[in-house]
PDB file of C-alpha atoms in Angstrom:
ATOM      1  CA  UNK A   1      13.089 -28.529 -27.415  1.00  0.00           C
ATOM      2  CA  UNK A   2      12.235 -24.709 -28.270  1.00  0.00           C
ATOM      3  CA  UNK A   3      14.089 -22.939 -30.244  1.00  0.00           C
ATOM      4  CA  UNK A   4      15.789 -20.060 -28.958  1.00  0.00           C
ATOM      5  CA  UNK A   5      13.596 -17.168 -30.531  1.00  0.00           C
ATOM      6  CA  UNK A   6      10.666 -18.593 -28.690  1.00  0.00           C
ATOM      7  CA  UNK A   7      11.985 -19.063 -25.321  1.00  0.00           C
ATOM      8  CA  UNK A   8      12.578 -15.053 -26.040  1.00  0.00           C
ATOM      9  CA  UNK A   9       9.817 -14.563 -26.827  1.00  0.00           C
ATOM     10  CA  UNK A  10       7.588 -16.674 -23.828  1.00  0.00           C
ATOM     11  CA  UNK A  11      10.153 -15.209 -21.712  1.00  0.00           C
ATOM     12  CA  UNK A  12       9.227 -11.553 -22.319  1.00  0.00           C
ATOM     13  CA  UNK A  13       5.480 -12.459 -22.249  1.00  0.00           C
ATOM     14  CA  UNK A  14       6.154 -14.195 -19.035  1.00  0.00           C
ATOM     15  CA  UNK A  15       7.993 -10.853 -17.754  1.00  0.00           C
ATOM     16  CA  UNK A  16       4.747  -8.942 -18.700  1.00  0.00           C
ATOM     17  CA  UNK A  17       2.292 -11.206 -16.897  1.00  0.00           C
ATOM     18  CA  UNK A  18       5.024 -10.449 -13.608  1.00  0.00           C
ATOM     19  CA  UNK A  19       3.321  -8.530 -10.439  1.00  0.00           C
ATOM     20  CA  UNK A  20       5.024  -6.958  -7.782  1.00  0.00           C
ATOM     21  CA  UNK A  21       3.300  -6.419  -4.172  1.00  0.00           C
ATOM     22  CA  UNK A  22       4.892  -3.195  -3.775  1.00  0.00           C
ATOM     23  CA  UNK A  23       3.857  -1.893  -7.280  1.00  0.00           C
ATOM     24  CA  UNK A  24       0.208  -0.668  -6.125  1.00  0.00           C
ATOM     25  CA  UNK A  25      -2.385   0.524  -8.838  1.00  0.00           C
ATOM     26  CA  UNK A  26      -2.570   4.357  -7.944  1.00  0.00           C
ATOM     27  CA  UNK A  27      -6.471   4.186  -9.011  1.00  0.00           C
ATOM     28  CA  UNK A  28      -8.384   1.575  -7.052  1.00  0.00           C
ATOM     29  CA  UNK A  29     -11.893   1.100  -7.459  1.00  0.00           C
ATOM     30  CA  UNK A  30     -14.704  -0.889  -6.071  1.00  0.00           C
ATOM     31  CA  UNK A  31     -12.594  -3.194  -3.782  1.00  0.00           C
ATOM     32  CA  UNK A  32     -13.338  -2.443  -0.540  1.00  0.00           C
ATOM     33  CA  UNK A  33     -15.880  -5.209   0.496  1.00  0.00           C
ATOM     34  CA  UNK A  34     -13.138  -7.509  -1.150  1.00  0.00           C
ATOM     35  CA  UNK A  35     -10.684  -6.172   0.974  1.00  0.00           C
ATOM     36  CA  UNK A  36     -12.459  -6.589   4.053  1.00  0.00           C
ATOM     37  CA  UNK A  37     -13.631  -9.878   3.647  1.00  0.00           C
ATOM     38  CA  UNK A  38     -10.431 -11.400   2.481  1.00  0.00           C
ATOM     39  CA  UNK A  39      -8.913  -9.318   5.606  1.00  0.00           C
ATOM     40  CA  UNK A  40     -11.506 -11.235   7.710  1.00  0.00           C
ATOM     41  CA  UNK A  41     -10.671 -15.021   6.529  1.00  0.00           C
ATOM     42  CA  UNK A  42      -7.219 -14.175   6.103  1.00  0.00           C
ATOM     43  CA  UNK A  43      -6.713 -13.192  10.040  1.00  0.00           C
ATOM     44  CA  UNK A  44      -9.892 -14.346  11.755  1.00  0.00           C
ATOM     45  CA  UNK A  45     -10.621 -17.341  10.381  1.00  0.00           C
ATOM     46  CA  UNK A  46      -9.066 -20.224  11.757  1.00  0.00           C
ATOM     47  CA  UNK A  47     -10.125 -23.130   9.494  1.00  0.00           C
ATOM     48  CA  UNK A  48      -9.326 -21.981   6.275  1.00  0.00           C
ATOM     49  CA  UNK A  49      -5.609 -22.733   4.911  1.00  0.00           C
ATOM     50  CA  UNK A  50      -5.979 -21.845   1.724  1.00  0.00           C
ATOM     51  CA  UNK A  51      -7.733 -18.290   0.589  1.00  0.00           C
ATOM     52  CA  UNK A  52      -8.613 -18.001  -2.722  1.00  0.00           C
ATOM     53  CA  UNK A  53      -9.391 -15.335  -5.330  1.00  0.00           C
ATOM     54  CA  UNK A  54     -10.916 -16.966  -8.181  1.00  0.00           C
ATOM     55  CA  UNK A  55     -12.040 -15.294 -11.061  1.00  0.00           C
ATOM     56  CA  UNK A  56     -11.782 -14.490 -15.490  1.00  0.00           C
ATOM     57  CA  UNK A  57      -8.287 -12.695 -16.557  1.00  0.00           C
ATOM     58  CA  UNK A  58      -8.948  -8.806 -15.883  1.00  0.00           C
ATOM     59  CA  UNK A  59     -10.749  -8.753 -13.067  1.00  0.00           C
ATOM     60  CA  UNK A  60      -8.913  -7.446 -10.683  1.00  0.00           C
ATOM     61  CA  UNK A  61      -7.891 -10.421  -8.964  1.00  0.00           C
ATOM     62  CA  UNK A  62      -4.240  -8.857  -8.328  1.00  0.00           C
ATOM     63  CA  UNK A  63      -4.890  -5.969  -7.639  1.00  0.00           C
ATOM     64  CA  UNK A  64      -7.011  -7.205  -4.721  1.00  0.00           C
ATOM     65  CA  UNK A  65      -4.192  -9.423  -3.746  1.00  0.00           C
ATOM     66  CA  UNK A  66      -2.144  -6.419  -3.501  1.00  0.00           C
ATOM     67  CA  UNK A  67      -4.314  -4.863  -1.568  1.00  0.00           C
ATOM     68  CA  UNK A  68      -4.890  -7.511   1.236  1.00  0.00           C
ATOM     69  CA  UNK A  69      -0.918  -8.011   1.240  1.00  0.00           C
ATOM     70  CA  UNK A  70      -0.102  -4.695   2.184  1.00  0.00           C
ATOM     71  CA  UNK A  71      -3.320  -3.808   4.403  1.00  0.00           C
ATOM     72  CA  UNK A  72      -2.092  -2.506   7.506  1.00  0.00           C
ATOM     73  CA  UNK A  73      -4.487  -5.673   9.867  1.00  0.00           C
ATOM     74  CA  UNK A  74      -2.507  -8.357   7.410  1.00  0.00           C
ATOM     75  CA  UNK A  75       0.485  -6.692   7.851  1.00  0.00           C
ATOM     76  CA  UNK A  76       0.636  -6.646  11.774  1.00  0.00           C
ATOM     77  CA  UNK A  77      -0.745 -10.235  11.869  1.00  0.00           C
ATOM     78  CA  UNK A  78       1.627 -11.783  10.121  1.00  0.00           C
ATOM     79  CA  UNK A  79       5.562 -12.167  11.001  1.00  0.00           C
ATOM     80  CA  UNK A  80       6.722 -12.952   7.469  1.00  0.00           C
ATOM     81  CA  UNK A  81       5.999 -12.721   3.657  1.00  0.00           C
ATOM     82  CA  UNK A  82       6.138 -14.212   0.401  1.00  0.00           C
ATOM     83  CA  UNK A  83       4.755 -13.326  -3.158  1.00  0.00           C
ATOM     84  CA  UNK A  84       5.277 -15.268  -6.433  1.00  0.00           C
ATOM     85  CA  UNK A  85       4.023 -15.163  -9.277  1.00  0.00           C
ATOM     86  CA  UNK A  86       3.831 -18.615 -10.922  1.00  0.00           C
ATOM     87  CA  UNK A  87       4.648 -18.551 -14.549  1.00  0.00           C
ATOM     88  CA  UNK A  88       2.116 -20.967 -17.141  1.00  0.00           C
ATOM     89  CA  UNK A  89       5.504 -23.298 -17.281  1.00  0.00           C
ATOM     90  CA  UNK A  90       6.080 -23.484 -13.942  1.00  0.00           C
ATOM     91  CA  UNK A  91       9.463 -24.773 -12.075  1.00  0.00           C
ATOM     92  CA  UNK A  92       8.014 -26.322  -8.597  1.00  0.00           C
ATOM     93  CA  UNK A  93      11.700 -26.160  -7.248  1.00  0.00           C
ATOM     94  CA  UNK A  94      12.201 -22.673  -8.722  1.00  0.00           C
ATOM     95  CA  UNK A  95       9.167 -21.586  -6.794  1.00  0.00           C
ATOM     96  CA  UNK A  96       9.433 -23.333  -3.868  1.00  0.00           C
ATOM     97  CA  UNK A  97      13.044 -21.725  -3.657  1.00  0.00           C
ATOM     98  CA  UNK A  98      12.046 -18.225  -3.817  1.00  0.00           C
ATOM     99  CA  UNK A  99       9.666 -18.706  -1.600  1.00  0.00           C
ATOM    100  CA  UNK A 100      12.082 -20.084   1.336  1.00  0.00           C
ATOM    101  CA  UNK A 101      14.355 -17.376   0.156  1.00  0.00           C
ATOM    102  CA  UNK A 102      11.710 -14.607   1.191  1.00  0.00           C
ATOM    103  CA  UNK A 103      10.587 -16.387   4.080  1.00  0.00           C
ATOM    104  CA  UNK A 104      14.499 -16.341   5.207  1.00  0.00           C
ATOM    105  CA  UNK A 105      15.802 -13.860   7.724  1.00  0.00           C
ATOM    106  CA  UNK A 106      19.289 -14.326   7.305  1.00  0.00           C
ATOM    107  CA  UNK A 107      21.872 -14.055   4.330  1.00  0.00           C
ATOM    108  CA  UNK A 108      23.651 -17.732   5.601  1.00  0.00           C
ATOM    109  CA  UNK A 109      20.271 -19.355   5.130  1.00  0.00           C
ATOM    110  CA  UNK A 110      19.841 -18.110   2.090  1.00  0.00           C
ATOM    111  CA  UNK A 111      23.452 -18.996   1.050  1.00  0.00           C
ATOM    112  CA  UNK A 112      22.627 -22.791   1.589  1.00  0.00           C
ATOM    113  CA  UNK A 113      19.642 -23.096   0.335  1.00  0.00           C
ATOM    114  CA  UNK A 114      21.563 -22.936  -3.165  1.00  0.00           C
ATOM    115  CA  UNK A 115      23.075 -26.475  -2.708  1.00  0.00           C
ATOM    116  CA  UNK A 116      19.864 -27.875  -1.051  1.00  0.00           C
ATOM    117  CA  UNK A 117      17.467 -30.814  -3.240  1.00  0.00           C
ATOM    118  CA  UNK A 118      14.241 -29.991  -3.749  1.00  0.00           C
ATOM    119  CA  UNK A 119      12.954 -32.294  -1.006  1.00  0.00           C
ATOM    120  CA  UNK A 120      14.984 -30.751   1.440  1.00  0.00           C
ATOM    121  CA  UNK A 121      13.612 -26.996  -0.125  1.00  0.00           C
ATOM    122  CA  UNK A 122      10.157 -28.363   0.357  1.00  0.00           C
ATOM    123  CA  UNK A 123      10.944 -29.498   4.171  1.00  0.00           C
ATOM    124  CA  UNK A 124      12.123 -26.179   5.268  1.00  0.00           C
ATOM    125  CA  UNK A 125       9.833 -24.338   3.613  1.00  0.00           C
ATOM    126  CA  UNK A 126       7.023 -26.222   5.828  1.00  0.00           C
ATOM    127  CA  UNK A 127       9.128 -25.732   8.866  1.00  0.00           C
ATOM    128  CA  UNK A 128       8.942 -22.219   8.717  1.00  0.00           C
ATOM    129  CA  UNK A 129       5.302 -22.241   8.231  1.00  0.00           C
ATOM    130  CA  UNK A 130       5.035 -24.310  11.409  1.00  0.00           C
ATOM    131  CA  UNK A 131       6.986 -22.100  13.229  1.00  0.00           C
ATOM    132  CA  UNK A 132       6.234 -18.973  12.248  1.00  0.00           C
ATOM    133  CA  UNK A 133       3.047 -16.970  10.869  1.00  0.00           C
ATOM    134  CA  UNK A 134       3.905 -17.041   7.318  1.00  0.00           C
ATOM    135  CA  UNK A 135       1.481 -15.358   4.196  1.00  0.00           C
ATOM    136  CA  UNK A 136       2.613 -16.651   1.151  1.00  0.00           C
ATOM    137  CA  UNK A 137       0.897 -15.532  -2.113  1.00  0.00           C
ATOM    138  CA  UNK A 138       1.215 -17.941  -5.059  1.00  0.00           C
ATOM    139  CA  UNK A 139      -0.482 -15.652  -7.823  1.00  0.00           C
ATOM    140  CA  UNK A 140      -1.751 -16.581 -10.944  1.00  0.00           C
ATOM    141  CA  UNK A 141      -1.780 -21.164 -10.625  1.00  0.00           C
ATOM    142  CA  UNK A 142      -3.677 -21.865 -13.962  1.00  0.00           C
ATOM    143  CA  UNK A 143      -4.057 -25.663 -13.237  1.00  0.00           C
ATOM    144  CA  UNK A 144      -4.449 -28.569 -10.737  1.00  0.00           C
ATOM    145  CA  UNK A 145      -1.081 -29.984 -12.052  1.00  0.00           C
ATOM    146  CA  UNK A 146       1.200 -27.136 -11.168  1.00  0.00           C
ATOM    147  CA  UNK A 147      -0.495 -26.299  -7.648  1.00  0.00           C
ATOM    148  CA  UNK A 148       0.522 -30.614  -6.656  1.00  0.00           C
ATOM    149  CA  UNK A 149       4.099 -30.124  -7.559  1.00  0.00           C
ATOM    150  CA  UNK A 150       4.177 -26.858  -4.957  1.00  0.00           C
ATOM    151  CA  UNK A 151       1.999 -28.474  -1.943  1.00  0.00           C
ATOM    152  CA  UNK A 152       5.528 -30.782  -0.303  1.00  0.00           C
ATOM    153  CA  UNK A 153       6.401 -27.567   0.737  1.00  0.00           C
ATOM    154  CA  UNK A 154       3.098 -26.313   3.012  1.00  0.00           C
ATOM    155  CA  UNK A 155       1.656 -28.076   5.678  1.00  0.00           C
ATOM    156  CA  UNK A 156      -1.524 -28.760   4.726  1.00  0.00           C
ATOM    157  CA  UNK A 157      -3.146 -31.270   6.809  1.00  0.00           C
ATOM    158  CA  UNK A 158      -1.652 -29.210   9.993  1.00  0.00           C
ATOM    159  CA  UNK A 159      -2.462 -26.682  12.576  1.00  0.00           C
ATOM    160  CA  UNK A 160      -0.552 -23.922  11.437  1.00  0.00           C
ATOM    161  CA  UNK A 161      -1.491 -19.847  11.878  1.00  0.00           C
ATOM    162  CA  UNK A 162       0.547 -19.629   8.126  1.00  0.00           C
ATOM    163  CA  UNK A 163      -1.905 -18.891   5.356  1.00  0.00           C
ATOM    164  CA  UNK A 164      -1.703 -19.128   1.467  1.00  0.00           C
ATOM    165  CA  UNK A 165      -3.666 -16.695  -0.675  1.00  0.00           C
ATOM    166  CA  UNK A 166      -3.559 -17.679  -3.697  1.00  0.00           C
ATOM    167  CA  UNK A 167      -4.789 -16.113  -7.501  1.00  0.00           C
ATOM    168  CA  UNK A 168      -6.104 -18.338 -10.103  1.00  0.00           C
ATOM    169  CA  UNK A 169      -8.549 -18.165 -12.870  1.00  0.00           C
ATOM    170  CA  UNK A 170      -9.379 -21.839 -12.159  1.00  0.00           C
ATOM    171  CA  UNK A 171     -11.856 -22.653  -9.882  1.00  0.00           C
ATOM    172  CA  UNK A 172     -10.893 -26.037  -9.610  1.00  0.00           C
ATOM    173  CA  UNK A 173      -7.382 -24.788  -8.613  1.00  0.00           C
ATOM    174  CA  UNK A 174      -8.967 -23.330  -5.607  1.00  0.00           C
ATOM    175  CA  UNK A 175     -10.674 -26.900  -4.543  1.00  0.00           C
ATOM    176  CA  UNK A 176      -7.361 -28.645  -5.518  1.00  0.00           C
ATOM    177  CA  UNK A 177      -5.356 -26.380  -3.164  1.00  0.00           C
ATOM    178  CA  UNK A 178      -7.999 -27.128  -0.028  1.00  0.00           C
ATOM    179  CA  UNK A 179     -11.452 -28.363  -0.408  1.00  0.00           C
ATOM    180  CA  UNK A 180     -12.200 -26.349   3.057  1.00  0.00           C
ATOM    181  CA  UNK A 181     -10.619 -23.283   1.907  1.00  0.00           C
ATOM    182  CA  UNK A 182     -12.101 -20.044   1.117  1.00  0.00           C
ATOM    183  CA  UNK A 183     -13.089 -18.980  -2.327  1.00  0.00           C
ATOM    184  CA  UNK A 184     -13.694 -15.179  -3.097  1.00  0.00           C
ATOM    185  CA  UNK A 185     -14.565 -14.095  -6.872  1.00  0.00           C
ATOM    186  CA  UNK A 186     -14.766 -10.565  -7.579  1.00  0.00           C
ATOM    187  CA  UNK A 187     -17.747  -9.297  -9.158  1.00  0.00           C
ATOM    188  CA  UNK A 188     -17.572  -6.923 -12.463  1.00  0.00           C
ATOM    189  CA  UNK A 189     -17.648  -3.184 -12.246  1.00  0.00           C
ATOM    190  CA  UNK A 190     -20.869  -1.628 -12.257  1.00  0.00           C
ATOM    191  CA  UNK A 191     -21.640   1.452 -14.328  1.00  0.00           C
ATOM    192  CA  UNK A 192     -20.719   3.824 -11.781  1.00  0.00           C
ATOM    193  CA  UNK A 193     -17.797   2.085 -10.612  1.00  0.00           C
ATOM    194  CA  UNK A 194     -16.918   1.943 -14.762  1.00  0.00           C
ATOM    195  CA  UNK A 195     -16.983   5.409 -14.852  1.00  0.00           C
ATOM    196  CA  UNK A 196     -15.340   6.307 -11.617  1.00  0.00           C
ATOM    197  CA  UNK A 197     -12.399   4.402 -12.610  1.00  0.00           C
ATOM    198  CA  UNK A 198     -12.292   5.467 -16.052  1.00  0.00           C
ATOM    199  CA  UNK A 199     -12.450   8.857 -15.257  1.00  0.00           C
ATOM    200  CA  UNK A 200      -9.723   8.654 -12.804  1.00  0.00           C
ATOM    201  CA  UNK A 201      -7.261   7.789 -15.253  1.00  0.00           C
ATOM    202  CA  UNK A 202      -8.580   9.805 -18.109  1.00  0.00           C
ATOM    203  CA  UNK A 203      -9.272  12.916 -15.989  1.00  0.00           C
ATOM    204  CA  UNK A 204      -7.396  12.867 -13.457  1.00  0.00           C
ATOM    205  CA  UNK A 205      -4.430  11.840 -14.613  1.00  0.00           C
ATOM    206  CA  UNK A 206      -0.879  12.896 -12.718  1.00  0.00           C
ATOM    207  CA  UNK A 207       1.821  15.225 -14.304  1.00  0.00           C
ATOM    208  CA  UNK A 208       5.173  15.425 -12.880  1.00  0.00           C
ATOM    209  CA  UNK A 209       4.413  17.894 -10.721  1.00  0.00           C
ATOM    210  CA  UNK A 210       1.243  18.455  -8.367  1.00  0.00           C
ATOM    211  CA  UNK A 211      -2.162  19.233  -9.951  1.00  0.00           C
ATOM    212  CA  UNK A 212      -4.500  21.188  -8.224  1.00  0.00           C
ATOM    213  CA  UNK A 213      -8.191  19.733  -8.031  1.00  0.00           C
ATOM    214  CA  UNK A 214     -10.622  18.410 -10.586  1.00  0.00           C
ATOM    215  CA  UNK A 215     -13.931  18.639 -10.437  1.00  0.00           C
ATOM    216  CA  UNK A 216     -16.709  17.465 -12.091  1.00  0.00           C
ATOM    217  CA  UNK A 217     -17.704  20.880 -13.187  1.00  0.00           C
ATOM    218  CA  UNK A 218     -14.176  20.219 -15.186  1.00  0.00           C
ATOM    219  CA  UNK A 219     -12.562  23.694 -14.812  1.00  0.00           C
ATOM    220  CA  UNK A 220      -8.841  22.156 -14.490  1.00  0.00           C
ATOM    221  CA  UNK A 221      -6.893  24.892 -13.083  1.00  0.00           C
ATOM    222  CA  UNK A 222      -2.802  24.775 -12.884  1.00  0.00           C
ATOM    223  CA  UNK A 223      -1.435  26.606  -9.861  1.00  0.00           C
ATOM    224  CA  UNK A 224       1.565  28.774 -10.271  1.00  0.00           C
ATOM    225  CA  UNK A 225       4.170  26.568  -9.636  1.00  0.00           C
ATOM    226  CA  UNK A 226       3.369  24.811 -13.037  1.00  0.00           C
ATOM    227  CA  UNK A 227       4.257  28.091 -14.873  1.00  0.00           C
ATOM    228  CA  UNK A 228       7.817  26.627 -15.899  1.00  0.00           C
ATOM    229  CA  UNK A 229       6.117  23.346 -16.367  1.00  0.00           C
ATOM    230  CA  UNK A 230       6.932  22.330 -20.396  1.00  0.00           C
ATOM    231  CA  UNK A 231       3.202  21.050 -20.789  1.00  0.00           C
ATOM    232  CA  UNK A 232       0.628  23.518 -22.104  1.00  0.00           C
ATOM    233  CA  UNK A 233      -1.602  24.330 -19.387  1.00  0.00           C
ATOM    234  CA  UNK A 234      -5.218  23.057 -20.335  1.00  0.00           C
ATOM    235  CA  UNK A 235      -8.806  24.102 -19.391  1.00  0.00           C
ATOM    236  CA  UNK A 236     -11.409  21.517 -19.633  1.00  0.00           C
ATOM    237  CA  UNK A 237     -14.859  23.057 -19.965  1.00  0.00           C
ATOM    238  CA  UNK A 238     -17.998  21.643 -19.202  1.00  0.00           C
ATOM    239  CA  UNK A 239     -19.578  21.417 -22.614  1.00  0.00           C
ATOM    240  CA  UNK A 240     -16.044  19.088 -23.603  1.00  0.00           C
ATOM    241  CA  UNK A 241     -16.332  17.355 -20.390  1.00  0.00           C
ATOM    242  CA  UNK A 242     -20.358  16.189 -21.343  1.00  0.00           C
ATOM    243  CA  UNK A 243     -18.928  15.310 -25.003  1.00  0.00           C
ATOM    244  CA  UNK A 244     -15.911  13.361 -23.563  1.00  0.00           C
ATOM    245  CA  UNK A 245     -18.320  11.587 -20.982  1.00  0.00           C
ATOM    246  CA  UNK A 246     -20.842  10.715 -23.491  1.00  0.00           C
ATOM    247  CA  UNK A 247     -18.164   8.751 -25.558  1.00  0.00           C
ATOM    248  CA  UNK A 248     -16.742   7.693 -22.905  1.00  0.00           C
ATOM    249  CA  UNK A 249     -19.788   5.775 -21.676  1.00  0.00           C
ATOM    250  CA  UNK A 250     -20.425   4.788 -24.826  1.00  0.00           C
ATOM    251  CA  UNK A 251     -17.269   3.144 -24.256  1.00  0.00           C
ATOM    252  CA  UNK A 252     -17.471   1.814 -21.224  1.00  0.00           C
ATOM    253  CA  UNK A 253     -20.512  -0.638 -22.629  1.00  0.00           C
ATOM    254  CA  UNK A 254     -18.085  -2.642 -24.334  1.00  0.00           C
ATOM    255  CA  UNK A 255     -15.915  -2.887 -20.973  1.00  0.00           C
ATOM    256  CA  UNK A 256     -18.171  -5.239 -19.512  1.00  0.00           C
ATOM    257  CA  UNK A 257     -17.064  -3.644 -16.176  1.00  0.00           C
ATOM    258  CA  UNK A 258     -13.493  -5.630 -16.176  1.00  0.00           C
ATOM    259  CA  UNK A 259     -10.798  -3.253 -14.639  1.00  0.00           C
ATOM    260  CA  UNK A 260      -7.607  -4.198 -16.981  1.00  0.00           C
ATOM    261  CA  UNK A 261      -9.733  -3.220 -20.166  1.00  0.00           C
ATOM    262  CA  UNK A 262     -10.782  -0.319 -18.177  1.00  0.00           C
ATOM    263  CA  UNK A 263      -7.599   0.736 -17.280  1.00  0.00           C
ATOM    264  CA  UNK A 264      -6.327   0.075 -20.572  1.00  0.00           C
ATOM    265  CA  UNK A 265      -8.741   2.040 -22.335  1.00  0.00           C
ATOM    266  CA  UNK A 266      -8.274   4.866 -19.690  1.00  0.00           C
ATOM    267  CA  UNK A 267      -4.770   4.844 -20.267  1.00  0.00           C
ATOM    268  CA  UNK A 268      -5.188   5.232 -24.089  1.00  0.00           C
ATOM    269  CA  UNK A 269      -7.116   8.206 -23.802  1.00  0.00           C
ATOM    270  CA  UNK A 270      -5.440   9.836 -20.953  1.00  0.00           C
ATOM    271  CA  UNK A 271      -3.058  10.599 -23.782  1.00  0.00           C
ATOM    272  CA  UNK A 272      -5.523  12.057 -26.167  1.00  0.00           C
ATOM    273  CA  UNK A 273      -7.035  15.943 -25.590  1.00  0.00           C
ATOM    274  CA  UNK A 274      -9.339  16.494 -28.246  1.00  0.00           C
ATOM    275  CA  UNK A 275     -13.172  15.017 -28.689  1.00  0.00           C
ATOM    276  CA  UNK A 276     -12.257  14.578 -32.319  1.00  0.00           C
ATOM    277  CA  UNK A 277      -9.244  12.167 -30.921  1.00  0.00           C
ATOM    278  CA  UNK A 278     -11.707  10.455 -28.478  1.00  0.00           C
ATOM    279  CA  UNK A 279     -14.303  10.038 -31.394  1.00  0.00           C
ATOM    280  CA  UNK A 280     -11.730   8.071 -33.236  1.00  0.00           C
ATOM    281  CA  UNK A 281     -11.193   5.829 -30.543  1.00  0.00           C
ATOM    282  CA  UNK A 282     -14.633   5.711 -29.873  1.00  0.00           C
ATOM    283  CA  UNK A 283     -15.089   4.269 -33.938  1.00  0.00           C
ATOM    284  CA  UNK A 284     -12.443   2.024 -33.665  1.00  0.00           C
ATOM    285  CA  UNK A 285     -12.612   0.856 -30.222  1.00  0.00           C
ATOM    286  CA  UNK A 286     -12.293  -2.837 -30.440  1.00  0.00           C
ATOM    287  CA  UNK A 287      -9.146  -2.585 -33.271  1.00  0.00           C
ATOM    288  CA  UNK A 288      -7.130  -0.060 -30.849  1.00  0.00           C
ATOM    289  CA  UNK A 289      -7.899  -2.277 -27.648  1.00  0.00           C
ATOM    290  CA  UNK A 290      -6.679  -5.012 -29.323  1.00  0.00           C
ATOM    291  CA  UNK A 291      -3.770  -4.186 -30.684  1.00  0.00           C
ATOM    292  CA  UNK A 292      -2.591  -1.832 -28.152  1.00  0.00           C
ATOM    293  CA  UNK A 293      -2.295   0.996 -30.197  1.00  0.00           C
ATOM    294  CA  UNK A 294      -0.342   3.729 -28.378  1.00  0.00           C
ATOM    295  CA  UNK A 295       0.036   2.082 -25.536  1.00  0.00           C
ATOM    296  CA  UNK A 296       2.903   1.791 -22.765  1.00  0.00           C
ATOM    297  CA  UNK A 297       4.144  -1.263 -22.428  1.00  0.00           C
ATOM    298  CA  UNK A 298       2.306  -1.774 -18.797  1.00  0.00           C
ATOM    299  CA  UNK A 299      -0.526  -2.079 -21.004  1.00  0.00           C
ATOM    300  CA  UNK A 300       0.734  -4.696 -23.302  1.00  0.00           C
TER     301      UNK A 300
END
């Protein structure tokens, strides 16, 4: 049995590793192909069950998730939805609970599905895949193992118009779940998709109130409305903007084009003004990634 302090403490790393479909990155890049061919198998295709995104921890896998759930094509298609995030120490009933619980209409049949056995979870759960057009996303299944104490509850072997997409950084996961199903892996960044991210969130970075443009001849201008604003009003010159993007893409090398350490460097230096600030990160770059170092804890 575990002892108490480290059930905390896998509990709050299990909290951190939680996604939301409704909690959309504000700075998306290089997803669009994705996007359209997940789209595609998602509501076109009819022999694939199972779509999969498939692919090394931060690269972007939910975030393209996120974006196929709430595309506006998925969205009409379907008549219900489900998103879970599976947890490394996964409860099949637990799962296969919420999931009937999303995929529910009604408070009553949510009420009993409290007092129902797992069996019985795993029966209606298929039912309403038969008999309605279901998407259920099962994000993050790390092994063969946990994805056979979920499938009782989807009919597999079945015409149904319900699809899975599921997240995994498994490939075998992907077979395991169906051998005809579709696999999609995202590719890295490229440089210019690097930068284009990196300088949204470094340079482009929201205040509490509206900001006017940016440009990349990096005049940042406040409008008046930000007079009473408590943050000093900044102007980003040219010859800081060539310094800043010169570290920057120094940076960026040691990205390897994966979005979360993108995002996490962005958000790092999003915080920092000066080139002497960025230069420090720049010399330590590895140490402050690692450890987080004035980070928010979305960056954990």
């Amino acid at each position: 049995m575990r002892e108490s302090g480290g059930d905390t403490s896998f509990q709050r790393q299990q909290e951190r590793r939680r996604s939301f479909p409704h909690a959309i990155e504000p700075n998306v890049v290089g997803c669009a192909d994705g996007i359209e061919i997940l789209v595609a198998h998602l509501i076109k295709e009819k022999h694939h069950r199972v779509v999969s995104i498939w692919g090394m921890g931060g690269l972007g896998k939910i975030t393209l998730a996120k974006q196929v759930y709430n595309h506006d094509g998925v969205r009409c298609h379907f008549d219900c939805f489900a998103w879970v995030c599976i947890s490394q120490q996964c409860h099949g009933r637990e799962v296969l609970e919420e999931l009937l619980n999303q995929l529910s209409s009604t408070n009553e049949e949510r009420q009993e599905i409290v007092i129902l056995n797992e069996d019985e979870i795993a029966r209606r759960l298929c039912t309403k895949q038969r008999e309605r057009k279901c998407l259920v996303v099962l994000d993050d299944i790390w092994t063969c193992n946990v994805w056979n104490s979920l499938q009782a509850g989807f009919p597999m072997n079945e015409e149904t118009e319900s699809r899975i997409l599921l997240t995994t950084r498994n490939k075998e996961v992907a077979y395991c779940a169906d051998e005809n199903g579709f696999i999609y892996q995202p590719l890295s960044l490229n440089e210019d998709e690097s930068w284009e991210l990196f300088e949204k969130i470094t340079m482009f970075q929201m205040e509490d109130t509206r900001i006017i443009s940016f440009h990349l001849t990096l005049e940042f201008v406040w409008n008046n409305e930000m007079s009473n604003h408590t943050a000093d009003s900044r102007i980003y010159y040219p010859e800081i903007y060539a310094k800043k993007k010169d570290l920057g893409m120094k940076m960026l090398r040691h990205c390897e084009g994966l979005p979360l350490t993108i995002t996490v460097l962005g958000g790092l230096l999003s915080r920092k003004d000066s080139v002497n600030e960025w230069d420090m990160v720049h010399m330590n770059f590895y140490s402050y990634i690692r450890r987080g170092t004035d980070l928010g804890p979305e960056y954990e």
